[in-house]
PDB file of N, CA and C in Angstrom:
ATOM      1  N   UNK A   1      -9.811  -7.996 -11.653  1.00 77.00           N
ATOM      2  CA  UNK A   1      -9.317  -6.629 -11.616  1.00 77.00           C
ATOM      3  C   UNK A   1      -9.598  -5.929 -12.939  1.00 77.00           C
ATOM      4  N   UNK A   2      -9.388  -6.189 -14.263  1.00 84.00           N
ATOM      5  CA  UNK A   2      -9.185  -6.310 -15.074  1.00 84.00           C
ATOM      6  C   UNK A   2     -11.034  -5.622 -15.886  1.00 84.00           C
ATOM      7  N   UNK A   3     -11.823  -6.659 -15.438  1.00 84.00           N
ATOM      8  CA  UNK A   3     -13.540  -6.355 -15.490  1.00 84.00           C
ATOM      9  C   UNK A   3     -13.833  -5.106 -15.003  1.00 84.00           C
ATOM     10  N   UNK A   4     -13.526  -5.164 -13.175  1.00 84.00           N
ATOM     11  CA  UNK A   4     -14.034  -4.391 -12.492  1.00 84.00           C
ATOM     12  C   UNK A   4     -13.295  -3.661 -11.935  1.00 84.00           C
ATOM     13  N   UNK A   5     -12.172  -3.317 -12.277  1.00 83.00           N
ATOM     14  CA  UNK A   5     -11.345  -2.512 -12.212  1.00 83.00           C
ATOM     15  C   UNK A   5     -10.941  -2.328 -10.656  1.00 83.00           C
ATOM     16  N   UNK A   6     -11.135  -3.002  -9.721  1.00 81.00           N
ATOM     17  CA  UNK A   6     -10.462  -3.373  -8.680  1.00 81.00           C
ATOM     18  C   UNK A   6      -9.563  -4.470  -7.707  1.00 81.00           C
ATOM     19  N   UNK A   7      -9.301  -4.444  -6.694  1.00 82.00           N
ATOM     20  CA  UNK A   7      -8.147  -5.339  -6.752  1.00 82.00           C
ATOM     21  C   UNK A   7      -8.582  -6.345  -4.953  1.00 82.00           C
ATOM     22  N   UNK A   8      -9.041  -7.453  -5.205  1.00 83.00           N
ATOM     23  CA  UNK A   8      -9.531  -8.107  -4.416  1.00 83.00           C
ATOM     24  C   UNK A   8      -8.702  -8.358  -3.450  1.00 83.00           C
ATOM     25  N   UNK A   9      -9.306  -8.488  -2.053  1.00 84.00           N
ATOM     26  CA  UNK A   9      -8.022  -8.831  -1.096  1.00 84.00           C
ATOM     27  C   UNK A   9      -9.043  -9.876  -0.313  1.00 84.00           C
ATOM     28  N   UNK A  10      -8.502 -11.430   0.449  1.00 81.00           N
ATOM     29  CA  UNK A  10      -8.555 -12.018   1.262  1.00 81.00           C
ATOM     30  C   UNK A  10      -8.348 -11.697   2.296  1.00 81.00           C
ATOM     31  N   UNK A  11      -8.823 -12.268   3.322  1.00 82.00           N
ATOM     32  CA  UNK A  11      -8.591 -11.802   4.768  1.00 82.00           C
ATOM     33  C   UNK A  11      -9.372 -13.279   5.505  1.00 82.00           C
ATOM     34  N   UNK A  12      -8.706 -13.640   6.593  1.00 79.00           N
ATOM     35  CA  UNK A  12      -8.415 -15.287   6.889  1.00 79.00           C
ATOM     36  C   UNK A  12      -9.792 -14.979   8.081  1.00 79.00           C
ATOM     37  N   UNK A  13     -10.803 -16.098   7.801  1.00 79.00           N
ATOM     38  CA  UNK A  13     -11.472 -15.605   8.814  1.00 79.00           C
ATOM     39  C   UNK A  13     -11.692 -17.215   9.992  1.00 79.00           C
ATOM     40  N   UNK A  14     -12.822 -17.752  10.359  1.00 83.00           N
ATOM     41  CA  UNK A  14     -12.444 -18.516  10.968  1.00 83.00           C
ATOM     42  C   UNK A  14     -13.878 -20.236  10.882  1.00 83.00           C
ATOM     43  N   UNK A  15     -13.462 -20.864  11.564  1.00 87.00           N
ATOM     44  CA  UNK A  15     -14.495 -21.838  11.204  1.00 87.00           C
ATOM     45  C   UNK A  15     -15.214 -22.660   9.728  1.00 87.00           C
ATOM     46  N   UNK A  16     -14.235 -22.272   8.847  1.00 86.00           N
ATOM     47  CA  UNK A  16     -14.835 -22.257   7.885  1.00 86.00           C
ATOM     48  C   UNK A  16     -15.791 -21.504   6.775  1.00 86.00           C
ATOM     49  N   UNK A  17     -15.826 -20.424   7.374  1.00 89.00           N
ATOM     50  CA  UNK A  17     -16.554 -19.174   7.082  1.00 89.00           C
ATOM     51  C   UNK A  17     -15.812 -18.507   5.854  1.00 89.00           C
ATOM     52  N   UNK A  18     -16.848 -18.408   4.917  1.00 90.00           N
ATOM     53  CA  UNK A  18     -16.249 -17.451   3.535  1.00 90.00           C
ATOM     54  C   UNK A  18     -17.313 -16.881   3.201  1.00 90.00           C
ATOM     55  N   UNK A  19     -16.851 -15.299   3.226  1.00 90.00           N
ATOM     56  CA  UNK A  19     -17.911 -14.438   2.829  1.00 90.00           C
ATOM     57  C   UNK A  19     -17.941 -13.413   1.549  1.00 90.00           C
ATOM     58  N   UNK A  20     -18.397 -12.968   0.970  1.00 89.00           N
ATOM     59  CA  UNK A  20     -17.871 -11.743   0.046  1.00 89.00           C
ATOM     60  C   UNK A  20     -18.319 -10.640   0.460  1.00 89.00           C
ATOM     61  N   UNK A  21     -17.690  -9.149   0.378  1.00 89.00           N
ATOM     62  CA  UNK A  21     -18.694  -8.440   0.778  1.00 89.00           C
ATOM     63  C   UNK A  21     -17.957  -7.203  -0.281  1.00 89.00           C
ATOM     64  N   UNK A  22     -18.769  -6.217  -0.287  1.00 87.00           N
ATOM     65  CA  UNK A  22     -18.321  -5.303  -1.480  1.00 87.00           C
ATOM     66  C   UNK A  22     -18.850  -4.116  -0.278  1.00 87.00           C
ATOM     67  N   UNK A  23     -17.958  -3.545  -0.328  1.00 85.00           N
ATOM     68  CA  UNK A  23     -17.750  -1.708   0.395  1.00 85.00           C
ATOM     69  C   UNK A  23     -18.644  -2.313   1.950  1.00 85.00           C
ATOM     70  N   UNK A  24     -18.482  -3.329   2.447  1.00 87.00           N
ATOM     71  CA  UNK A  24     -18.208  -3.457   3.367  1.00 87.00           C
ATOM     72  C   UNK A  24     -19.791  -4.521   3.514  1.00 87.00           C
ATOM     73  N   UNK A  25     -20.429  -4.383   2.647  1.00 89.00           N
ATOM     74  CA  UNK A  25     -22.039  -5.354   2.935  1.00 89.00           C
ATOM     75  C   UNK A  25     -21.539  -6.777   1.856  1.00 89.00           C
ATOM     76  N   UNK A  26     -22.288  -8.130   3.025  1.00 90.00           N
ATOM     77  CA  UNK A  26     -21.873  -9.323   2.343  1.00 90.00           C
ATOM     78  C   UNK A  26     -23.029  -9.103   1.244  1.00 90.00           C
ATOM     79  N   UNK A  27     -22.190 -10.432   0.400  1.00 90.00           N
ATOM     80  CA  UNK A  27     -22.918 -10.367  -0.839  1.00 90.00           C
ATOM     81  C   UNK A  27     -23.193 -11.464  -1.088  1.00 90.00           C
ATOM     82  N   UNK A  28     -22.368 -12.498  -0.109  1.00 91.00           N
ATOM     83  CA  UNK A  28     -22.181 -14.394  -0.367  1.00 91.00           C
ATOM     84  C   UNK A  28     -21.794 -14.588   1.065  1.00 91.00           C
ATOM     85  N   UNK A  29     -22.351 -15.635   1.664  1.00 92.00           N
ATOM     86  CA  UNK A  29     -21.964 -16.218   2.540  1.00 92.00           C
ATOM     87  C   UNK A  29     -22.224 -17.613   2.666  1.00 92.00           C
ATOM     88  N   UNK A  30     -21.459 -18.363   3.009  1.00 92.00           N
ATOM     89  CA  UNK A  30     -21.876 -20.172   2.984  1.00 92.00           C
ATOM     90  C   UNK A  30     -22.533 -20.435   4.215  1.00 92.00           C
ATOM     91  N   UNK A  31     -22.493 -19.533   5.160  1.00 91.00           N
ATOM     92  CA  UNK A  31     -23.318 -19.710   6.138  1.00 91.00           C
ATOM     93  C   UNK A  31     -24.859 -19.572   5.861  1.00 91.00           C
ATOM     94  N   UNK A  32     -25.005 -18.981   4.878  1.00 91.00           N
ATOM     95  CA  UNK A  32     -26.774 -19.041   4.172  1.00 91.00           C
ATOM     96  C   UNK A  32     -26.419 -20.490   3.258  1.00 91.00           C
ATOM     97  N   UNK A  33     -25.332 -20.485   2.359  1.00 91.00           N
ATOM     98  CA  UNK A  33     -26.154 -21.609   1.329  1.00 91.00           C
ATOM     99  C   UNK A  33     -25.266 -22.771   1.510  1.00 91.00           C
ATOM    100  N   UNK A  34     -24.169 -22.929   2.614  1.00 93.00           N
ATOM    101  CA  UNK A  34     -23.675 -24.186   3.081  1.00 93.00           C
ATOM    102  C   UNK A  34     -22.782 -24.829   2.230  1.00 93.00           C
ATOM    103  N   UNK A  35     -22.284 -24.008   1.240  1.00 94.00           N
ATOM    104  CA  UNK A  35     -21.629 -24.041  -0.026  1.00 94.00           C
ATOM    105  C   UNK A  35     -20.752 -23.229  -0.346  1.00 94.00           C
ATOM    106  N   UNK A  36     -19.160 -23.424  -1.123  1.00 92.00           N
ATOM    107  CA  UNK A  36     -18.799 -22.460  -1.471  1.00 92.00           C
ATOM    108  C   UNK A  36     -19.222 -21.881  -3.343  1.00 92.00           C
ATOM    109  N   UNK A  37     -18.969 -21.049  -3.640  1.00 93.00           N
ATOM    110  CA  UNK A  37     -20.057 -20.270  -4.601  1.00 93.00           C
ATOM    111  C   UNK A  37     -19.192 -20.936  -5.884  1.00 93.00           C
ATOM    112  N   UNK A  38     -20.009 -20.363  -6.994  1.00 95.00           N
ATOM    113  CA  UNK A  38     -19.392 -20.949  -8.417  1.00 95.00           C
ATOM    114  C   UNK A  38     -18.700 -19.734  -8.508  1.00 95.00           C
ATOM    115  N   UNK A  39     -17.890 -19.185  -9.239  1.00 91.00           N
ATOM    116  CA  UNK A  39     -17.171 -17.716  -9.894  1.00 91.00           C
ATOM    117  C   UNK A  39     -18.061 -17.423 -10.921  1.00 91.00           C
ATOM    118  N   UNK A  40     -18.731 -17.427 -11.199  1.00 94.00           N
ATOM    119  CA  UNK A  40     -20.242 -17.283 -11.748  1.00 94.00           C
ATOM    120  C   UNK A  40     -21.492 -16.865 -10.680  1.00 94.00           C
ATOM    121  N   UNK A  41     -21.363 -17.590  -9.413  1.00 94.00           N
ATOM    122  CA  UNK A  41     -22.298 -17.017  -8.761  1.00 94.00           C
ATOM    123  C   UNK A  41     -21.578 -15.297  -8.317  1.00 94.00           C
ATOM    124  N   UNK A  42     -20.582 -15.473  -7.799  1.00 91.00           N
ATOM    125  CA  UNK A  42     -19.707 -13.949  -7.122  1.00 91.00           C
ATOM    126  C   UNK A  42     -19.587 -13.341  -8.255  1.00 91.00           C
ATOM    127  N   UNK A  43     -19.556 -13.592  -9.680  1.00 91.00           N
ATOM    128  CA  UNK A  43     -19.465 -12.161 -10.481  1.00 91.00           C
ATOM    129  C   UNK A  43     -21.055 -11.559 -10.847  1.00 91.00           C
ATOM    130  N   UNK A  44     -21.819 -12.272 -11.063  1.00 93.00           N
ATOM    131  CA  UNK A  44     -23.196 -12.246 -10.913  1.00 93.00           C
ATOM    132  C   UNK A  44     -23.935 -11.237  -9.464  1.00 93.00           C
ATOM    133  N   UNK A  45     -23.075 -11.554  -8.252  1.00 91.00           N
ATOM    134  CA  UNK A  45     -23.278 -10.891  -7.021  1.00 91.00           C
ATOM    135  C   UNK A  45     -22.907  -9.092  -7.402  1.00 91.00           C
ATOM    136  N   UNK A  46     -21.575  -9.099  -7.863  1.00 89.00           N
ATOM    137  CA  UNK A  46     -21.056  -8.121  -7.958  1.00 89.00           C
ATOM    138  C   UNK A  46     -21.822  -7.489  -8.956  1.00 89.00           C
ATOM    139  N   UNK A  47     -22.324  -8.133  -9.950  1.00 91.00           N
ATOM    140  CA  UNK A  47     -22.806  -7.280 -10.847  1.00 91.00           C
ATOM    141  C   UNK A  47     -24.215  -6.385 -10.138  1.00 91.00           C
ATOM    142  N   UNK A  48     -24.943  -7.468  -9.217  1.00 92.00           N
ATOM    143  CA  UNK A  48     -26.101  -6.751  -9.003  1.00 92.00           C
ATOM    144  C   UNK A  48     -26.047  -5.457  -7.895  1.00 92.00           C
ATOM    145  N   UNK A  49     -24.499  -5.083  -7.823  1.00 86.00           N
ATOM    146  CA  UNK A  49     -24.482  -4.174  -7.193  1.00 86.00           C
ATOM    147  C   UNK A  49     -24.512  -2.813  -7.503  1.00 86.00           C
ATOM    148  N   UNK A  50     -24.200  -3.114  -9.102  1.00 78.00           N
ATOM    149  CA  UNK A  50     -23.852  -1.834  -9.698  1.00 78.00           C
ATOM    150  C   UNK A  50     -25.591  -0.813  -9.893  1.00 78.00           C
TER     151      UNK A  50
END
């Protein structure tokens, strides 16, 4: 919040599925890399959005 000045929310999805998505487009999904991400990979994501 604090970096990017917004305030992250979860939302329960299903199968194992974790995605990120910023203003509504994913940005991470483990369904591409079968993995969940480092917090290094998702701030890295976010950054390349700006």
């Amino acid at each position: 919040k604090q970096k990017y000045g917004v305030t992250a929310s979860l939302k329960e999805g299903h199968s194992g599925i974790f995605e990120v998505a910023i203003d509504g487009k994913t940005v991470y999904s483990n369904q591409t890399t079968y993995r969940f991400p480092t917090d290094e990979e998702i701030f890295e994501r976010i950054d390349a959005t700006k």
